[in-house]
Each structure stands twice: as structure tokens, then as C-alpha cells.
């Protein structure tokens, strides 16, 4: 089984963490000397604008004191009256989110734009996000939003660079712009922010590289691992998803995430994903509607049930942890409690491909997999796309069950569901060929089997090419067999490679006298 991204989780329609308008941030905040609230309030009451803005942030964020929106608004108002950028920026956030005062988008824009005119990078950043997203009643204005973000990014502020870079890479292009050029420029900004240590940039860069397919997979894992080691939950989730994407259970059993992460780290990250730990959406993240305004990279997540199935394999093979069959059984049973087809099949294949692990609760998983897949087929009878996918899973399930146990009933079910598969699915030709070749649910018909495998080859199915080659070899047509098997092996087909090795070994054996 290969893990496919189409069922590995839904896209999250939010700006990935960085489109956050903190209530009370400051431009270029550096570590400050500890100071008592009493001394700060004395300075603030004496008219010290910096102390007033700092008190606003402390009360707004609840830094060492209970969060108090009214006090935050009061002190930001005092600082803003003296035209300090921090005071104006903090006051604009109070109006945007309704902190200590009634929400008012017009006043947010007034104070934020005034702060931006006085050089506040944070205000420029906030305005950029607000105009792009149309958050809290602010009318969407992409051009104005990008201007503010660019101005903030050009100051070298890592967070502004990251937000501007993601916006360039993700947003629909304006007239006269090139989507390809924008994406390249966007990645450069995000890369610079990531090099400066911005956590959001490191994670988002990893997600953006994951779009590039296999050629950028290493870069994706490298940056996600950096963010994951810094405690970013979504980076851990995405690392696991991308690392396991396309792996068979046998490949997972030989797991090696280096040089990006150790198996121990991978095991710990999977555990966090399974437990659902971490704050997936920051409390004040700006959310976007589903009408194209989202500027978030497409972020998929590992489902809890899939994480359980993967952890079962980790425990059964001692990957990143001590081998523990009791824990392996526990996680395997947890993985079949949902309608997650991927988890069900991971669990089933874990049993099927690990014949030496007799301790696995095989019968229970097989029965539950069958029950849930058949139930899902019934529930989705109105949706042709879902039906096609479930029928495909059922066909593969019964074919795998045949290999494991055999039986006339399983043969009939296998042929039934293989026949129902969508004609566009190349796997259908391959499996129908197997059914006719081995007489699964139908009379054996070698010619028909080869006909179906040939159709599969026309759809670039190299597994079907190997099967046809093996069929010719068994009939003594070595020339045709070697031609097909060599081509399949050249395209990376494991069955073709292993059969060629078998033929080579047979040719080297001395004939008996």
C-alpha cells in the first residue's frame, strides 16, 4: 500500500500562524530588564510614553499579571495621545479585536495607518494582513495590503518578510504579474526569514517545498525538522505526513529519517500527533473564508487513526523505541475505530506484510476493515467519486486477503469489486488480469489475463508489465519475458527486478546429470 495525499487530511483554510495580529506587540522588541508594575505605573502616570505602551502590552498579553483589556486600552490610549508608534499600534489592535473597547474597524485603520506613517513595522504588518484578508470588517484591498507588507518586509523584519513572502507565493496574481515569478520572489523572502530564525517561516518554507514533489522533498523535510525541533506542532505533523507519503509498510518497517531526524524524534513526533497535542490554530490567527481569500499554503494533517496505525508499526518493529507487541496491538486496535480508510489499510497491510508477527490481532482488524469499508460504500452511494475510491480499496483488500488466506468466498468478492472499479484506474486492468490468470471468481483464461495486462501497460502500469513478463516466462517465451521484465525494472518496478534476479540465478545453476 502506498500512502496517498488525497486521503491524508483536509487543507486548513487559515493563514499558517503568521497572519496573527498580536494584541500588544512592539516593533523590534528586545529582552527587557525586569521591572515592577508599581514602578512602571509611576513612570506611566508621570507621562512616560514608553512605560505607558509597555503597560498596555503587559496587561493586553497577561505578562505576569491577569489579562485586563480595559487597562490595556487605557494605557495604549495614553501612549497614543503622545503619538508614539507603539502606543498607536497597540491602540489600533484594541479597536480591531474589541479589547477594552467596542470593536471599530475604522478606528483600527486610522490608528494603524498613523502608526505606520511614523515608522511602525508592526502596524504596516497588521495593515497588510488586514487589507489582504478583509478581517473584521476591513474591505479587501490586495494592492494596498501588499504595499504595506512589502514596506514592512524591506525593513528586514523576519515576521514581515515571512508574511509578505507567503502572500506573494500564494495569492492570485494581479494584472501584469507572473505567478511563477511571484512564487520565486516569495520563496526568497520566506527563506531569508527562515535563516533569521523565524519559526513560522521555517515551517511554511517546509510546506511550500513539499509542493515541489520529490525534487524538493529533502528541502521540505529539512526545514520542517528545524521547526519541529523548536516545538512547532504543525511542523511535526507535516514532517510525519511528508516523510511517510508513498511508503509501503515494509519500507516503514525499515524506517530511517536521517539526516533530517532520528527515529526517536520521529517516534516522539508521531506520539504528539496521535495525542493531538499543540495549539493548532493560534488564538488570534486571522481566519479566511473559502472564496479564494486564503493566503495559506495547503496544509494537510495526519489523522489520529493513521498516526495510531503508524505507531503500531513502530512498536512492533522497535523503531525509535523498545519493541513492545502489547503496545503494538493497542495502537493497531485504536486505528480501526474510525472511517479513515488509510488507517484501516495501514493496519491491514501491517498484518499482511508481517507474517512473522503472529501476536497482531489479525482477525479483528481484517473483520473491522471489511465492515467499515462496506459500510462506507453504502453511505456514499450517491457520490460517484467517493464510490470509485472505496471500490478500489475493497478490490485491493480482497485481493490481499486472497494472498493471505485464500477461499472461494474471498475470490468471488475480489472479482466482484475489481470488476466494479473505474475503467480509468490502471490497477483495474492489472487485478482483472490476476483474476483471470489464477481463476479468482471466474474461469481461468490465460489469453484474457494477458489482454488485461496489456491494457494496463498502455496505461503505464509497470506492475502489469511485470506480470505479463512472468506469464510469458512460465510459458517458455524467454525473449518476450526478458524484454518486458527489463523495461519494468528500468522504471523501478520491484517485482520486475526480483524476477530478473530469479531468472539470472536459475541460469547460473548447473543442470543435474
GROMACS .gro file of C-alpha atoms in nm:
model
  513
    1UNK     CA    1   0.000   0.000   0.000
    2UNK     CA    2   0.115   0.348  -0.076
    3UNK     CA    3   0.005   0.643   0.133
    4UNK     CA    4  -0.172   0.891  -0.093
    5UNK     CA    5  -0.201   1.259  -0.017
    6UNK     CA    6  -0.565   1.271  -0.138
    7UNK     CA    7  -0.682   1.100   0.181
    8UNK     CA    8  -0.412   1.213   0.418
    9UNK     CA    9  -0.611   1.506   0.564
   10UNK     CA   10  -0.803   1.816   0.462
   11UNK     CA   11  -0.648   2.152   0.380
   12UNK     CA   12  -0.661   2.403   0.663
   13UNK     CA   13  -0.805   2.734   0.538
   14UNK     CA   14  -0.615   2.965   0.769
   15UNK     CA   15  -0.303   3.172   0.734
   16UNK     CA   16  -0.043   2.943   0.884
   17UNK     CA   17   0.021   3.104   1.217
   18UNK     CA   18   0.190   3.415   1.088
   19UNK     CA   19  -0.116   3.620   0.995
   20UNK     CA   20  -0.162   3.683   1.360
   21UNK     CA   21  -0.234   4.032   1.480
   22UNK     CA   22  -0.098   4.026   1.836
   23UNK     CA   23  -0.291   4.247   2.069
   24UNK     CA   24   0.009   4.410   2.217
   25UNK     CA   25   0.336   4.367   2.035
   26UNK     CA   26   0.609   4.625   1.986
   27UNK     CA   27   0.843   4.695   1.696
   28UNK     CA   28   1.180   4.529   1.738
   29UNK     CA   29   1.110   4.422   2.096
   30UNK     CA   30   1.433   4.320   2.268
   31UNK     CA   31   1.472   4.145   2.603
   32UNK     CA   32   1.385   4.399   2.868
   33UNK     CA   33   1.509   4.433   3.222
   34UNK     CA   34   1.255   4.304   3.474
   35UNK     CA   35   1.063   4.591   3.626
   36UNK     CA   36   0.782   4.601   3.879
   37UNK     CA   37   0.431   4.703   3.775
   38UNK     CA   38   0.438   4.963   4.052
   39UNK     CA   39   0.748   5.140   3.915
   40UNK     CA   40   0.614   5.118   3.559
   41UNK     CA   41   0.282   5.269   3.663
   42UNK     CA   42   0.462   5.550   3.844
   43UNK     CA   43   0.658   5.631   3.529
   44UNK     CA   44   0.346   5.598   3.314
   45UNK     CA   45   0.144   5.826   3.537
   46UNK     CA   46   0.428   6.077   3.517
   47UNK     CA   47   0.378   6.082   3.140
   48UNK     CA   48   0.647   5.837   3.020
   49UNK     CA   49   0.504   5.721   2.684
   50UNK     CA   50   0.732   5.415   2.662
   51UNK     CA   51   0.617   5.300   3.008
   52UNK     CA   52   0.254   5.356   2.906
   53UNK     CA   53   0.292   5.146   2.589
   54UNK     CA   54   0.476   4.875   2.781
   55UNK     CA   55   0.198   4.859   3.041
   56UNK     CA   56  -0.055   4.830   2.762
   57UNK     CA   57   0.130   4.530   2.623
   58UNK     CA   58   0.173   4.369   2.967
   59UNK     CA   59  -0.197   4.394   3.051
   60UNK     CA   60  -0.306   4.304   2.697
   61UNK     CA   61  -0.095   3.987   2.685
   62UNK     CA   62  -0.121   3.900   3.052
   63UNK     CA   63   0.257   3.906   3.101
   64UNK     CA   64   0.300   3.818   3.467
   65UNK     CA   65  -0.038   3.969   3.553
   66UNK     CA   66  -0.401   3.870   3.485
   67UNK     CA   67  -0.501   3.983   3.137
   68UNK     CA   68  -0.701   4.305   3.158
   69UNK     CA   69  -0.832   4.451   2.832
   70UNK     CA   70  -0.959   4.768   2.992
   71UNK     CA   71  -0.620   4.853   3.143
   72UNK     CA   72  -0.450   4.766   2.812
   73UNK     CA   73  -0.680   5.006   2.627
   74UNK     CA   74  -0.632   5.277   2.889
   75UNK     CA   75  -0.252   5.275   2.877
   76UNK     CA   76  -0.231   5.240   2.499
   77UNK     CA   77  -0.463   5.539   2.470
   78UNK     CA   78  -0.231   5.742   2.692
   79UNK     CA   79   0.074   5.646   2.484
   80UNK     CA   80  -0.110   5.705   2.155
   81UNK     CA   81  -0.205   6.056   2.269
   82UNK     CA   82   0.167   6.132   2.260
   83UNK     CA   83   0.190   5.996   1.902
   84UNK     CA   84   0.424   5.709   1.992
   85UNK     CA   85   0.427   5.433   1.726
   86UNK     CA   86   0.396   5.155   1.987
   87UNK     CA   87   0.102   5.326   2.157
   88UNK     CA   88  -0.079   5.390   1.828
   89UNK     CA   89  -0.016   5.035   1.705
   90UNK     CA   90  -0.135   4.881   2.033
   91UNK     CA   91  -0.446   5.102   2.035
   92UNK     CA   92  -0.527   5.002   1.676
   93UNK     CA   93  -0.524   4.635   1.781
   94UNK     CA   94  -0.758   4.709   2.069
   95UNK     CA   95  -1.008   4.857   1.824
   96UNK     CA   96  -0.959   4.572   1.578
   97UNK     CA   97  -1.030   4.297   1.832
   98UNK     CA   98  -1.259   4.489   2.068
   99UNK     CA   99  -1.021   4.469   2.363
  100UNK     CA  100  -1.130   4.700   2.643
  101UNK     CA  101  -1.342   4.890   2.391
  102UNK     CA  102  -1.609   4.821   2.130
  103UNK     CA  103  -1.468   4.681   1.807
  104UNK     CA  104  -1.429   4.950   1.541
  105UNK     CA  105  -1.254   4.876   1.213
  106UNK     CA  106  -1.246   5.241   1.105
  107UNK     CA  107  -1.057   5.341   1.420
  108UNK     CA  108  -0.827   5.042   1.375
  109UNK     CA  109  -0.733   5.168   1.028
  110UNK     CA  110  -0.694   5.528   1.149
  111UNK     CA  111  -0.455   5.448   1.433
  112UNK     CA  112  -0.268   5.172   1.244
  113UNK     CA  113  -0.206   5.394   0.943
  114UNK     CA  114  -0.092   5.677   1.171
  115UNK     CA  115   0.150   5.438   1.346
  116UNK     CA  116   0.272   5.311   1.007
  117UNK     CA  117   0.337   5.668   0.891
  118UNK     CA  118   0.558   5.713   1.199
  119UNK     CA  119   0.761   5.405   1.106
  120UNK     CA  120   0.590   5.124   1.299
  121UNK     CA  121   0.682   4.798   1.125
  122UNK     CA  122   0.420   4.612   1.327
  123UNK     CA  123   0.145   4.850   1.213
  124UNK     CA  124   0.249   4.802   0.849
  125UNK     CA  125   0.243   4.428   0.901
  126UNK     CA  126  -0.102   4.440   1.064
  127UNK     CA  127  -0.243   4.662   0.791
  128UNK     CA  128  -0.107   4.434   0.521
  129UNK     CA  129  -0.273   4.128   0.671
  130UNK     CA  130  -0.599   4.316   0.739
  131UNK     CA  131  -0.630   4.451   0.383
  132UNK     CA  132  -0.542   4.118   0.223
  133UNK     CA  133  -0.781   3.913   0.436
  134UNK     CA  134  -1.065   4.161   0.482
  135UNK     CA  135  -1.059   4.077   0.852
  136UNK     CA  136  -1.309   4.222   1.100
  137UNK     CA  137  -1.493   4.445   0.855
  138UNK     CA  138  -1.190   4.581   0.670
  139UNK     CA  139  -1.262   4.589   0.296
  140UNK     CA  140  -1.027   4.370   0.095
  141UNK     CA  141  -0.768   4.567  -0.099
  142UNK     CA  142  -0.494   4.336  -0.223
  143UNK     CA  143  -0.281   4.610  -0.377
  144UNK     CA  144  -0.280   4.823  -0.063
  145UNK     CA  145  -0.220   4.519   0.157
  146UNK     CA  146   0.081   4.410  -0.048
  147UNK     CA  147   0.224   4.763  -0.038
  148UNK     CA  148   0.213   4.766   0.343
  149UNK     CA  149   0.360   4.416   0.367
  150UNK     CA  150   0.639   4.499   0.124
  151UNK     CA  151   0.726   4.815   0.318
  152UNK     CA  152   0.743   4.615   0.641
  153UNK     CA  153   0.943   4.333   0.482
  154UNK     CA  154   1.201   4.572   0.338
  155UNK     CA  155   1.294   4.682   0.691
  156UNK     CA  156   1.437   4.332   0.743
  157UNK     CA  157   1.170   4.232   0.996
  158UNK     CA  158   1.160   3.847   0.979
  159UNK     CA  159   0.788   3.814   1.051
  160UNK     CA  160   0.700   4.076   0.788
  161UNK     CA  161   0.931   3.905   0.537
  162UNK     CA  162   0.761   3.572   0.604
  163UNK     CA  163   0.406   3.709   0.566
  164UNK     CA  164   0.496   3.904   0.251
  165UNK     CA  165   0.673   3.601   0.105
  166UNK     CA  166   0.379   3.368   0.168
  167UNK     CA  167   0.141   3.630   0.023
  168UNK     CA  168   0.350   3.653  -0.295
  169UNK     CA  169   0.368   3.277  -0.329
  170UNK     CA  170   0.001   3.204  -0.258
  171UNK     CA  171  -0.221   3.496  -0.353
  172UNK     CA  172  -0.373   3.514  -0.703
  173UNK     CA  173  -0.158   3.741  -0.916
  174UNK     CA  174  -0.260   4.095  -1.002
  175UNK     CA  175  -0.292   4.200  -1.368
  176UNK     CA  176   0.050   4.213  -1.531
  177UNK     CA  177   0.216   3.990  -1.268
  178UNK     CA  178   0.364   3.647  -1.325
  179UNK     CA  179   0.254   3.371  -1.085
  180UNK     CA  180   0.585   3.189  -1.137
  181UNK     CA  181   0.794   3.499  -1.069
  182UNK     CA  182   0.584   3.588  -0.763
  183UNK     CA  183   0.633   3.239  -0.623
  184UNK     CA  184   1.011   3.259  -0.675
  185UNK     CA  185   1.026   3.604  -0.510
  186UNK     CA  186   0.802   3.484  -0.228
  187UNK     CA  187   1.021   3.184  -0.152
  188UNK     CA  188   1.326   3.411  -0.134
  189UNK     CA  189   1.161   3.629   0.131
  190UNK     CA  190   1.049   3.326   0.331
  191UNK     CA  191   1.396   3.171   0.303
  192UNK     CA  192   1.559   3.487   0.438
  193UNK     CA  193   1.313   3.497   0.728
  194UNK     CA  194   1.376   3.129   0.798
  195UNK     CA  195   1.754   3.186   0.802
  196UNK     CA  196   1.694   3.465   1.055
  197UNK     CA  197   1.523   3.209   1.277
  198UNK     CA  198   1.156   3.293   1.222
  199UNK     CA  199   0.967   2.981   1.330
  200UNK     CA  200   0.664   3.041   1.106
  201UNK     CA  201   0.894   3.091   0.808
  202UNK     CA  202   1.079   2.767   0.872
  203UNK     CA  203   0.756   2.569   0.888
  204UNK     CA  204   0.591   2.744   0.592
  205UNK     CA  205   0.904   2.706   0.382
  206UNK     CA  206   0.890   2.333   0.450
  207UNK     CA  207   0.525   2.322   0.342
  208UNK     CA  208   0.594   2.527   0.028
  209UNK     CA  209   0.883   2.300  -0.071
  210UNK     CA  210   0.652   2.000  -0.030
  211UNK     CA  211   0.460   2.127  -0.334
  212UNK     CA  212   0.767   2.073  -0.549
  213UNK     CA  213   0.733   1.696  -0.540
  214UNK     CA  214   1.022   1.455  -0.499
  215UNK     CA  215   1.286   1.703  -0.617
  216UNK     CA  216   1.219   1.936  -0.320
  217UNK     CA  217   1.127   1.668  -0.066
  218UNK     CA  218   1.463   1.690   0.110
  219UNK     CA  219   1.441   2.069   0.148
  220UNK     CA  220   1.087   2.033   0.280
  221UNK     CA  221   1.189   1.780   0.545
  222UNK     CA  222   1.499   1.981   0.639
  223UNK     CA  223   1.303   2.299   0.724
  224UNK     CA  224   1.012   2.117   0.885
  225UNK     CA  225   1.258   1.933   1.110
  226UNK     CA  226   1.414   2.265   1.218
  227UNK     CA  227   1.072   2.400   1.316
  228UNK     CA  228   0.969   2.069   1.475
  229UNK     CA  229   1.277   2.067   1.699
  230UNK     CA  230   1.173   2.410   1.821
  231UNK     CA  231   0.841   2.267   1.937
  232UNK     CA  232   0.615   2.361   1.645
  233UNK     CA  233   0.333   2.106   1.645
  234UNK     CA  234   0.220   2.158   1.287
  235UNK     CA  235   0.578   2.120   1.166
  236UNK     CA  236   0.593   1.782   1.342
  237UNK     CA  237   0.261   1.679   1.187
  238UNK     CA  238   0.367   1.786   0.837
  239UNK     CA  239   0.709   1.623   0.869
  240UNK     CA  240   0.548   1.289   0.953
  241UNK     CA  241   0.293   1.324   0.672
  242UNK     CA  242   0.553   1.407   0.407
  243UNK     CA  243   0.808   1.153   0.531
  244UNK     CA  244   0.560   0.862   0.522
  245UNK     CA  245   0.392   0.972   0.197
  246UNK     CA  246   0.425   0.693  -0.059
  247UNK     CA  247   0.583   0.439   0.178
  248UNK     CA  248   0.478   0.078   0.192
  249UNK     CA  249   0.450  -0.086   0.532
  250UNK     CA  250   0.768  -0.281   0.456
  251UNK     CA  251   0.951   0.045   0.392
  252UNK     CA  252   0.817   0.193   0.717
  253UNK     CA  253   0.948  -0.115   0.899
  254UNK     CA  254   1.298  -0.021   0.775
  255UNK     CA  255   1.239   0.338   0.885
  256UNK     CA  256   1.531   0.581   0.874
  257UNK     CA  257   1.450   0.953   0.882
  258UNK     CA  258   1.813   1.064   0.890
  259UNK     CA  259   1.970   1.305   0.808
  260UNK     CA  260   1.658   1.508   0.885
  261UNK     CA  261   1.554   1.349   1.214
  262UNK     CA  262   1.634   1.048   1.428
  263UNK     CA  263   1.392   0.760   1.456
  264UNK     CA  264   1.345   0.855   1.822
  265UNK     CA  265   1.239   1.207   1.723
  266UNK     CA  266   1.005   1.067   1.460
  267UNK     CA  267   0.851   0.833   1.717
  268UNK     CA  268   0.801   1.122   1.962
  269UNK     CA  269   0.650   1.349   1.694
  270UNK     CA  270   0.409   1.074   1.590
  271UNK     CA  271   0.305   1.035   1.952
  272UNK     CA  272   0.228   1.407   1.973
  273UNK     CA  273   0.028   1.391   1.651
  274UNK     CA  274  -0.166   1.092   1.785
  275UNK     CA  275  -0.243   1.275   2.108
  276UNK     CA  276  -0.336   1.593   1.920
  277UNK     CA  277  -0.102   1.799   2.134
  278UNK     CA  278  -0.014   2.155   2.044
  279UNK     CA  279  -0.210   2.468   1.963
  280UNK     CA  280  -0.309   2.405   1.600
  281UNK     CA  281  -0.458   2.750   1.544
  282UNK     CA  282  -0.318   3.045   1.738
  283UNK     CA  283  -0.589   3.213   1.944
  284UNK     CA  284  -0.579   3.529   1.739
  285UNK     CA  285  -0.499   3.389   1.396
  286UNK     CA  286  -0.682   3.566   1.120
  287UNK     CA  287  -0.922   3.321   0.960
  288UNK     CA  288  -1.009   3.342   0.593
  289UNK     CA  289  -1.322   3.246   0.405
  290UNK     CA  290  -1.328   2.972   0.142
  291UNK     CA  291  -1.386   3.212  -0.150
  292UNK     CA  292  -1.024   3.239  -0.254
  293UNK     CA  293  -0.911   3.492   0.002
  294UNK     CA  294  -0.700   3.245   0.196
  295UNK     CA  295  -0.328   3.307   0.162
  296UNK     CA  296  -0.223   2.991   0.344
  297UNK     CA  297  -0.016   2.718   0.184
  298UNK     CA  298  -0.220   2.399   0.158
  299UNK     CA  299  -0.154   2.227   0.488
  300UNK     CA  300  -0.264   1.869   0.532
  301UNK     CA  301  -0.256   1.677   0.856
  302UNK     CA  302  -0.216   1.318   0.968
  303UNK     CA  303  -0.539   1.178   1.102
  304UNK     CA  304  -0.530   1.041   1.456
  305UNK     CA  305  -0.622   0.694   1.333
  306UNK     CA  306  -0.338   0.694   1.079
  307UNK     CA  307  -0.091   0.800   1.349
  308UNK     CA  308  -0.214   0.507   1.558
  309UNK     CA  309  -0.156   0.264   1.272
  310UNK     CA  310   0.195   0.401   1.215
  311UNK     CA  311   0.278   0.384   1.587
  312UNK     CA  312   0.167   0.023   1.586
  313UNK     CA  313   0.432  -0.050   1.323
  314UNK     CA  314   0.691   0.145   1.524
  315UNK     CA  315   0.622  -0.060   1.836
  316UNK     CA  316   0.605  -0.394   1.652
  317UNK     CA  317   0.944  -0.336   1.488
  318UNK     CA  318   1.114  -0.140   1.768
  319UNK     CA  319   1.160   0.179   1.563
  320UNK     CA  320   1.274   0.468   1.783
  321UNK     CA  321   1.155   0.279   2.090
  322UNK     CA  322   1.171  -0.062   2.257
  323UNK     CA  323   0.983  -0.336   2.074
  324UNK     CA  324   0.654  -0.384   2.256
  325UNK     CA  325   0.390  -0.610   2.099
  326UNK     CA  326   0.130  -0.525   2.362
  327UNK     CA  327   0.156  -0.155   2.274
  328UNK     CA  328   0.161  -0.250   1.904
  329UNK     CA  329  -0.168  -0.435   1.945
  330UNK     CA  330  -0.315  -0.150   2.148
  331UNK     CA  331  -0.236   0.112   1.880
  332UNK     CA  332  -0.346  -0.120   1.599
  333UNK     CA  333  -0.687  -0.163   1.763
  334UNK     CA  334  -0.715   0.213   1.814
  335UNK     CA  335  -0.651   0.271   1.444
  336UNK     CA  336  -0.963   0.083   1.330
  337UNK     CA  337  -1.213   0.283   1.533
  338UNK     CA  338  -1.275   0.542   1.260
  339UNK     CA  339  -1.376   0.565   0.895
  340UNK     CA  340  -1.021   0.654   0.792
  341UNK     CA  341  -0.951   0.421   0.500
  342UNK     CA  342  -0.580   0.493   0.509
  343UNK     CA  343  -0.552   0.386   0.873
  344UNK     CA  344  -0.756   0.073   0.808
  345UNK     CA  345  -0.539  -0.028   0.519
  346UNK     CA  346  -0.217   0.057   0.701
  347UNK     CA  347  -0.335  -0.170   0.981
  348UNK     CA  348  -0.437  -0.448   0.743
  349UNK     CA  349  -0.112  -0.431   0.547
  350UNK     CA  350   0.085  -0.427   0.872
  351UNK     CA  351  -0.060  -0.770   0.945
  352UNK     CA  352  -0.040  -0.896   0.589
  353UNK     CA  353   0.323  -0.792   0.536
  354UNK     CA  354   0.441  -0.902   0.880
  355UNK     CA  355   0.356  -1.272   0.875
  356UNK     CA  356   0.610  -1.342   1.149
  357UNK     CA  357   0.426  -1.113   1.392
  358UNK     CA  358   0.162  -1.362   1.500
  359UNK     CA  359   0.078  -1.155   1.806
  360UNK     CA  360  -0.108  -0.898   1.594
  361UNK     CA  361  -0.489  -0.923   1.637
  362UNK     CA  362  -0.527  -1.005   1.268
  363UNK     CA  363  -0.881  -1.142   1.260
  364UNK     CA  364  -1.022  -0.841   1.440
  365UNK     CA  365  -0.852  -0.589   1.212
  366UNK     CA  366  -0.949  -0.778   0.897
  367UNK     CA  367  -1.313  -0.806   1.004
  368UNK     CA  368  -1.332  -0.441   1.110
  369UNK     CA  369  -1.162  -0.322   0.791
  370UNK     CA  370  -1.412  -0.513   0.580
  371UNK     CA  371  -1.710  -0.396   0.785
  372UNK     CA  372  -1.618  -0.028   0.774
  373UNK     CA  373  -1.525  -0.025   0.405
  374UNK     CA  374  -1.854  -0.191   0.309
  375UNK     CA  375  -2.044   0.048   0.536
  376UNK     CA  376  -1.866   0.346   0.376
  377UNK     CA  377  -1.958   0.214   0.032
  378UNK     CA  378  -2.324   0.208   0.133
  379UNK     CA  379  -2.315   0.552   0.295
  380UNK     CA  380  -2.150   0.710  -0.011
  381UNK     CA  381  -2.378   0.553  -0.272
  382UNK     CA  382  -2.482   0.897  -0.402
  383UNK     CA  383  -2.126   1.020  -0.453
  384UNK     CA  384  -1.960   0.859  -0.756
  385UNK     CA  385  -1.611   0.990  -0.676
  386UNK     CA  386  -1.618   0.850  -0.322
  387UNK     CA  387  -1.769   0.525  -0.452
  388UNK     CA  388  -1.485   0.480  -0.701
  389UNK     CA  389  -1.223   0.524  -0.431
  390UNK     CA  390  -1.392   0.289  -0.183
  391UNK     CA  391  -1.450   0.024  -0.452
  392UNK     CA  392  -1.079   0.045  -0.536
  393UNK     CA  393  -0.985  -0.006  -0.170
  394UNK     CA  394  -1.225  -0.301  -0.139
  395UNK     CA  395  -1.085  -0.464  -0.454
  396UNK     CA  396  -0.731  -0.437  -0.318
  397UNK     CA  397  -0.847  -0.553   0.026
  398UNK     CA  398  -0.998  -0.877  -0.106
  399UNK     CA  399  -0.703  -0.941  -0.337
  400UNK     CA  400  -0.467  -0.904  -0.040
  401UNK     CA  401  -0.694  -1.128   0.167
  402UNK     CA  402  -0.673  -1.393  -0.105
  403UNK     CA  403  -0.295  -1.389  -0.086
  404UNK     CA  404  -0.310  -1.424   0.292
  405UNK     CA  405  -0.587  -1.682   0.331
  406UNK     CA  406  -0.747  -1.784   0.002
  407UNK     CA  407  -1.103  -1.916  -0.008
  408UNK     CA  408  -1.382  -1.926  -0.270
  409UNK     CA  409  -1.583  -1.652  -0.096
  410UNK     CA  410  -1.288  -1.412  -0.098
  411UNK     CA  411  -1.221  -1.496  -0.465
  412UNK     CA  412  -1.579  -1.408  -0.560
  413UNK     CA  413  -1.570  -1.082  -0.362
  414UNK     CA  414  -1.234  -0.988  -0.515
  415UNK     CA  415  -1.359  -1.039  -0.871
  416UNK     CA  416  -1.683  -0.851  -0.795
  417UNK     CA  417  -1.509  -0.538  -0.669
  418UNK     CA  418  -1.226  -0.546  -0.923
  419UNK     CA  419  -1.492  -0.557  -1.197
  420UNK     CA  420  -1.668  -0.256  -1.041
  421UNK     CA  421  -1.356  -0.040  -1.041
  422UNK     CA  422  -1.346   0.268  -1.263
  423UNK     CA  423  -1.218   0.180  -1.611
  424UNK     CA  424  -0.973   0.472  -1.593
  425UNK     CA  425  -0.796   0.315  -1.297
  426UNK     CA  426  -0.489   0.126  -1.428
  427UNK     CA  427  -0.498  -0.103  -1.125
  428UNK     CA  428  -0.824  -0.249  -1.258
  429UNK     CA  429  -0.653  -0.398  -1.564
  430UNK     CA  430  -0.374  -0.541  -1.351
  431UNK     CA  431  -0.608  -0.704  -1.097
  432UNK     CA  432  -0.851  -0.836  -1.360
  433UNK     CA  433  -0.551  -0.998  -1.525
  434UNK     CA  434  -0.466  -1.168  -1.195
  435UNK     CA  435  -0.827  -1.284  -1.151
  436UNK     CA  436  -0.836  -1.444  -1.499
  437UNK     CA  437  -0.484  -1.583  -1.464
  438UNK     CA  438  -0.549  -1.753  -1.127
  439UNK     CA  439  -0.922  -1.818  -1.160
  440UNK     CA  440  -1.032  -1.585  -0.881
  441UNK     CA  441  -1.413  -1.571  -0.903
  442UNK     CA  442  -1.404  -1.654  -1.274
  443UNK     CA  443  -1.287  -1.936  -1.505
  444UNK     CA  444  -0.914  -1.930  -1.578
  445UNK     CA  445  -0.843  -1.765  -1.911
  446UNK     CA  446  -0.474  -1.700  -1.983
  447UNK     CA  447  -0.543  -1.511  -2.306
  448UNK     CA  448  -0.785  -1.276  -2.132
  449UNK     CA  449  -0.540  -1.223  -1.845
  450UNK     CA  450  -0.271  -1.117  -2.090
  451UNK     CA  451  -0.518  -0.892  -2.271
  452UNK     CA  452  -0.591  -0.705  -1.947
  453UNK     CA  453  -0.223  -0.678  -1.854
  454UNK     CA  454  -0.151  -0.536  -2.199
  455UNK     CA  455  -0.421  -0.272  -2.139
  456UNK     CA  456  -0.254  -0.193  -1.808
  457UNK     CA  457   0.081  -0.147  -1.984
  458UNK     CA  458  -0.085   0.103  -2.218
  459UNK     CA  459  -0.174   0.299  -1.901
  460UNK     CA  460   0.194   0.287  -1.789
  461UNK     CA  461   0.134   0.026  -1.519
  462UNK     CA  462   0.473  -0.140  -1.482
  463UNK     CA  463   0.335  -0.391  -1.231
  464UNK     CA  464   0.110  -0.521  -1.509
  465UNK     CA  465   0.416  -0.527  -1.736
  466UNK     CA  466   0.599  -0.750  -1.485
  467UNK     CA  467   0.303  -0.984  -1.453
  468UNK     CA  468   0.279  -1.022  -1.830
  469UNK     CA  469   0.654  -1.087  -1.848
  470UNK     CA  470   0.629  -1.357  -1.577
  471UNK     CA  471   0.339  -1.517  -1.766
  472UNK     CA  472   0.548  -1.537  -2.085
  473UNK     CA  473   0.847  -1.680  -1.895
  474UNK     CA  474   0.634  -1.952  -1.737
  475UNK     CA  475   0.519  -2.048  -2.088
  476UNK     CA  476   0.877  -2.071  -2.213
  477UNK     CA  477   0.882  -1.745  -2.413
  478UNK     CA  478   1.201  -1.618  -2.252
  479UNK     CA  479   1.270  -1.348  -2.513
  480UNK     CA  480   0.932  -1.173  -2.466
  481UNK     CA  481   0.958  -1.218  -2.089
  482UNK     CA  482   1.301  -1.059  -2.058
  483UNK     CA  483   1.203  -0.765  -2.276
  484UNK     CA  484   0.903  -0.684  -2.052
  485UNK     CA  485   1.078  -0.753  -1.722
  486UNK     CA  486   1.381  -0.544  -1.813
  487UNK     CA  487   1.166  -0.248  -1.909
  488UNK     CA  488   0.959  -0.278  -1.589
  489UNK     CA  489   1.277  -0.299  -1.379
  490UNK     CA  490   1.424   0.000  -1.563
  491UNK     CA  491   1.120   0.201  -1.446
  492UNK     CA  492   1.177   0.098  -1.084
  493UNK     CA  493   0.936  -0.194  -1.059
  494UNK     CA  494   1.049  -0.416  -0.768
  495UNK     CA  495   0.867  -0.727  -0.892
  496UNK     CA  496   1.040  -0.698  -1.229
  497UNK     CA  497   1.380  -0.659  -1.061
  498UNK     CA  498   1.333  -0.956  -0.827
  499UNK     CA  499   1.211  -1.185  -1.106
  500UNK     CA  500   1.509  -1.094  -1.323
  501UNK     CA  501   1.736  -1.188  -1.031
  502UNK     CA  502   1.549  -1.518  -1.002
  503UNK     CA  503   1.596  -1.588  -1.376
  504UNK     CA  504   1.965  -1.498  -1.351
  505UNK     CA  505   2.008  -1.733  -1.056
  506UNK     CA  506   1.834  -2.016  -1.240
  507UNK     CA  507   2.054  -1.967  -1.548
  508UNK     CA  508   2.369  -1.996  -1.335
  509UNK     CA  509   2.264  -2.321  -1.166
  510UNK     CA  510   2.434  -2.629  -1.309
  511UNK     CA  511   2.195  -2.876  -1.474
  512UNK     CA  512   2.160  -3.206  -1.292
  513UNK     CA  513   2.324  -3.508  -1.452
   0.00000   0.00000   0.00000
